[in-house]
Coordinates of C-alpha atoms and ligand atoms in Angstrom, one line a residue:
M13 CA -19.0 -4.9 6.2
N14 CA -16.3 -3.0 8.1
A15 CA -15.7 -5.9 10.5
R16 CA -15.7 -8.3 7.6
V17 CA -13.0 -6.5 5.7
T18 CA -10.9 -6.1 8.8
A19 CA -11.2 -9.8 9.5
L20 CA -10.4 -10.6 6.0
A21 CA -7.1 -8.6 6.2
R22 CA -6.2 -10.5 9.4
D23 CA -7.2 -13.9 8.0
C24 CA -5.1 -13.3 4.9
G25 CA -2.1 -12.7 7.2
A26 CA -2.0 -9.1 8.3
D27 CA -0.5 -8.6 11.8
G28 CA -2.9 -5.8 12.5
A29 CA -5.8 -4.1 10.8
V30 CA -8.1 -1.2 11.8
V31 CA -11.0 0.4 10.0
L32 CA -11.3 4.2 9.6
K33 CA -13.7 6.5 7.9
T34 CA -11.9 7.7 4.9
S35 CA -12.2 11.3 6.2
A36 CA -9.6 10.2 8.9
V37 CA -7.1 9.2 6.2
V38 CA -4.5 11.9 6.2
Q39 CA -3.3 12.8 2.7
N40 CA -0.4 15.1 1.8
R41 CA 0.8 15.9 -1.7
A42 CA 4.3 16.2 -0.2
C43 CA 4.4 12.4 -0.6
L44 CA 5.1 13.1 -4.2
D45 CA 8.2 15.1 -3.2
M46 CA 9.4 12.1 -1.1
C47 CA 8.8 9.7 -4.0
S48 CA 10.7 12.0 -6.4
Q49 CA 13.8 11.6 -4.2
N50 CA 13.7 8.0 -5.4
A51 CA 15.1 6.2 -2.4
C52 CA 13.3 3.0 -3.5
G53 CA 14.3 3.2 -7.1
A54 CA 10.7 3.0 -8.4
Y55 CA 10.2 6.6 -9.2
G56 CA 9.9 6.8 -13.0
N57 CA 10.5 3.0 -13.2
C58 CA 7.1 1.6 -12.4
W59 CA 3.7 2.2 -14.0
M60 CA 2.1 2.2 -10.6
C61 CA 4.4 4.8 -9.0
P62 CA 4.8 8.5 -9.6
P63 CA 5.0 10.2 -12.0
D64 CA 3.5 7.5 -14.2
A65 CA 0.7 6.3 -11.9
G66 CA -1.3 9.5 -12.6
D67 CA -1.9 12.9 -11.3
I68 CA -1.6 13.0 -7.5
E69 CA -4.6 15.2 -7.0
T70 CA -6.7 12.7 -9.0
L71 CA -5.3 9.8 -7.0
M72 CA -5.9 11.5 -3.7
G73 CA -9.5 12.2 -4.9
L74 CA -9.9 8.5 -5.8
V75 CA -9.0 7.6 -2.2
R76 CA -11.6 10.1 -0.8
S77 CA -14.3 8.7 -3.2
Y78 CA -14.6 5.7 -0.9
R79 CA -16.3 5.9 2.5
Y80 CA -14.2 3.4 4.6
A81 CA -10.5 2.4 4.8
V82 CA -9.1 -0.7 6.4
V83 CA -5.4 -0.1 7.2
F84 CA -3.4 -3.2 7.6
Q85 CA 0.2 -3.9 8.5
I86 CA 2.9 -6.6 8.6
V87 CA 5.8 -6.4 11.1
R88 CA 9.0 -8.4 10.3
G89 CA 12.3 -8.8 12.1
L90 CA 15.6 -7.5 10.8
E91 CA 19.1 -8.7 11.7
D92 CA 20.0 -5.0 12.1
C93 CA 19.0 -1.6 10.8
F94 CA 21.2 -2.3 7.6
D95 CA 19.3 -5.5 6.7
I96 CA 18.1 -4.2 3.4
E97 CA 17.4 -7.7 2.1
S98 CA 14.9 -8.5 4.8
M99 CA 13.3 -5.0 4.3
G100 CA 12.8 -5.8 0.6
K101 CA 11.3 -9.2 1.4
A102 CA 8.9 -7.6 3.8
G103 CA 7.8 -5.1 1.2
E104 CA 7.2 -7.9 -1.3
E105 CA 5.3 -9.8 1.4
L106 CA 3.0 -6.8 2.0
N107 CA 2.2 -6.5 -1.6
L108 CA 1.5 -10.2 -2.0
L109 CA -0.8 -9.9 1.0
A110 CA -2.5 -6.8 -0.5
R111 CA -3.2 -8.7 -3.8
R112 CA -4.6 -11.7 -1.9
I113 CA -6.9 -9.4 0.1
R114 CA -8.0 -7.8 -3.2
R115 CA -8.8 -11.2 -4.7
E116 CA -10.7 -12.4 -1.7
A117 CA -12.6 -9.2 -1.2
S118 CA -13.9 -9.3 -4.7
A119 CA -16.1 -12.2 -3.6
F120 CA -18.2 -9.8 -1.5
L121 CA -17.3 -6.2 -2.4
S122 CA -18.6 -5.0 -5.7
E123 CA -15.9 -2.3 -5.8
C124 CA -12.8 -1.6 -3.8
L125 CA -9.4 -0.1 -4.1
V126 CA -6.4 -1.9 -2.5
L127 CA -3.2 0.0 -2.0
G128 CA 0.2 -1.5 -1.3
A129 CA 3.6 -0.3 -0.2
G130 CA 6.3 1.2 -2.6
G131 CA 6.5 -0.1 -6.1
C132 CA 4.1 -2.6 -7.6
R133 CA 6.6 -5.5 -7.5
V134 CA 4.7 -8.0 -9.7
C135 CA 7.4 -7.9 -12.4
K136 CA 11.1 -7.6 -11.9
P137 CA 11.7 -5.1 -13.4
C138 CA 8.4 -3.3 -14.2
A139 CA 7.7 -3.1 -17.9
K140 CA 8.0 0.7 -17.5
V141 CA 11.7 0.3 -17.5
Q142 CA 11.5 -0.6 -21.2
N143 CA 8.5 1.6 -21.8
R144 CA 6.4 -1.5 -22.6
P145 CA 2.7 -1.7 -21.6
C146 CA 1.9 -3.4 -18.3
P147 CA 1.2 -7.1 -19.1
Y148 CA -0.8 -7.7 -15.9
P149 CA -3.0 -4.7 -15.4
T150 CA -5.4 -6.7 -13.1
E151 CA -2.5 -7.7 -10.9
A152 CA -0.9 -4.3 -10.7
L153 CA -1.0 -2.5 -7.4
L154 CA -1.0 1.2 -6.6
S155 CA 0.9 2.3 -3.6
L156 CA -0.2 4.4 -0.6
E157 CA 2.5 6.9 -1.4
A158 CA 1.3 7.3 -5.0
C159 CA -2.1 8.3 -3.7
G160 CA -0.6 10.8 -1.2
V161 CA -1.5 8.8 1.9
D162 CA 0.5 10.0 4.9
V163 CA 0.7 6.7 6.8
Y164 CA 2.3 8.0 9.9
Q165 CA -0.3 10.7 10.5
T166 CA -3.1 8.3 9.5
V167 CA -2.2 5.6 12.0
K168 CA -0.9 7.7 14.9
N169 CA -4.3 7.8 16.7
T170 CA -5.1 4.1 16.0
S171 CA -4.1 0.9 17.7
L172 CA -1.5 0.3 15.0
K173 CA 2.0 1.2 15.7
Y174 CA 4.0 2.9 12.9
N175 CA 7.2 1.7 14.4
N176 CA 7.3 -1.6 16.2
G177 CA 10.7 -1.3 17.8
P178 CA 14.4 -1.9 17.1
N179 CA 15.3 -4.3 14.4
T180 CA 11.9 -4.5 13.0
V181 CA 10.3 -3.2 9.8
T182 CA 6.6 -2.4 9.4
F183 CA 4.8 -2.1 6.1
F184 CA 1.2 -0.9 5.6
G185 CA -1.5 -1.4 3.0
M186 CA -5.1 -0.2 2.7
V187 CA -8.4 -1.5 1.4
L188 CA -10.9 1.3 0.4
F189 CA -14.6 0.4 0.0
N190 CA -18.1 1.7 0.5
Ligands
SF4_23 S1 2.2 -5.6 -13.1 FE1 4.4 -5.6 -13.8 S2 4.4 -4.2 -15.5 FE2 2.4 -3.9 -14.5 S3 2.8 -2.1 -13.1 FE3 3.2 -4.0 -11.9 S4 5.4 -4.4 -12.1 FE4 4.8 -2.9 -13.7

């Protein structure tokens, strides 16, 4: 099953994917402190992001309730390090990929949790901005950060590079399953 989920991530468009035991996924509740600085603008403005996504200890426990994690990544080029537009597009692309993986994995995994990068990004803006209920709960995507996953520490001993060089941006997602 591990190889099948890794292959699915690659077939759906990931540039790289590795499987880990969930015990090797590094979690840190300090992610919540980073999110609360709101560099991405999603904190308090997205049902799938802190503080509205749920209690971080509960979400960290949800990750640990699965046995395996496939970490996948996309790497995209930037014009320069100020190319915010391309960074945003790459983040959207990662979350589209994550939702595609989730759809296709549902054909052979009875249960899985797929995490994306940053805000949910299905609606622009998220219905949270107007305090309305989420209209697409089955499409909504939790982020790695909301679940306290420390991506840098998690991938540093794998074949995936956290940083793929100058004028690139790398985004990560994760499939958790048993
Ligand atoms: S699906 Fe839309 S409303 Fe629901 S969490 Fe995602 S962005 Fe927000």
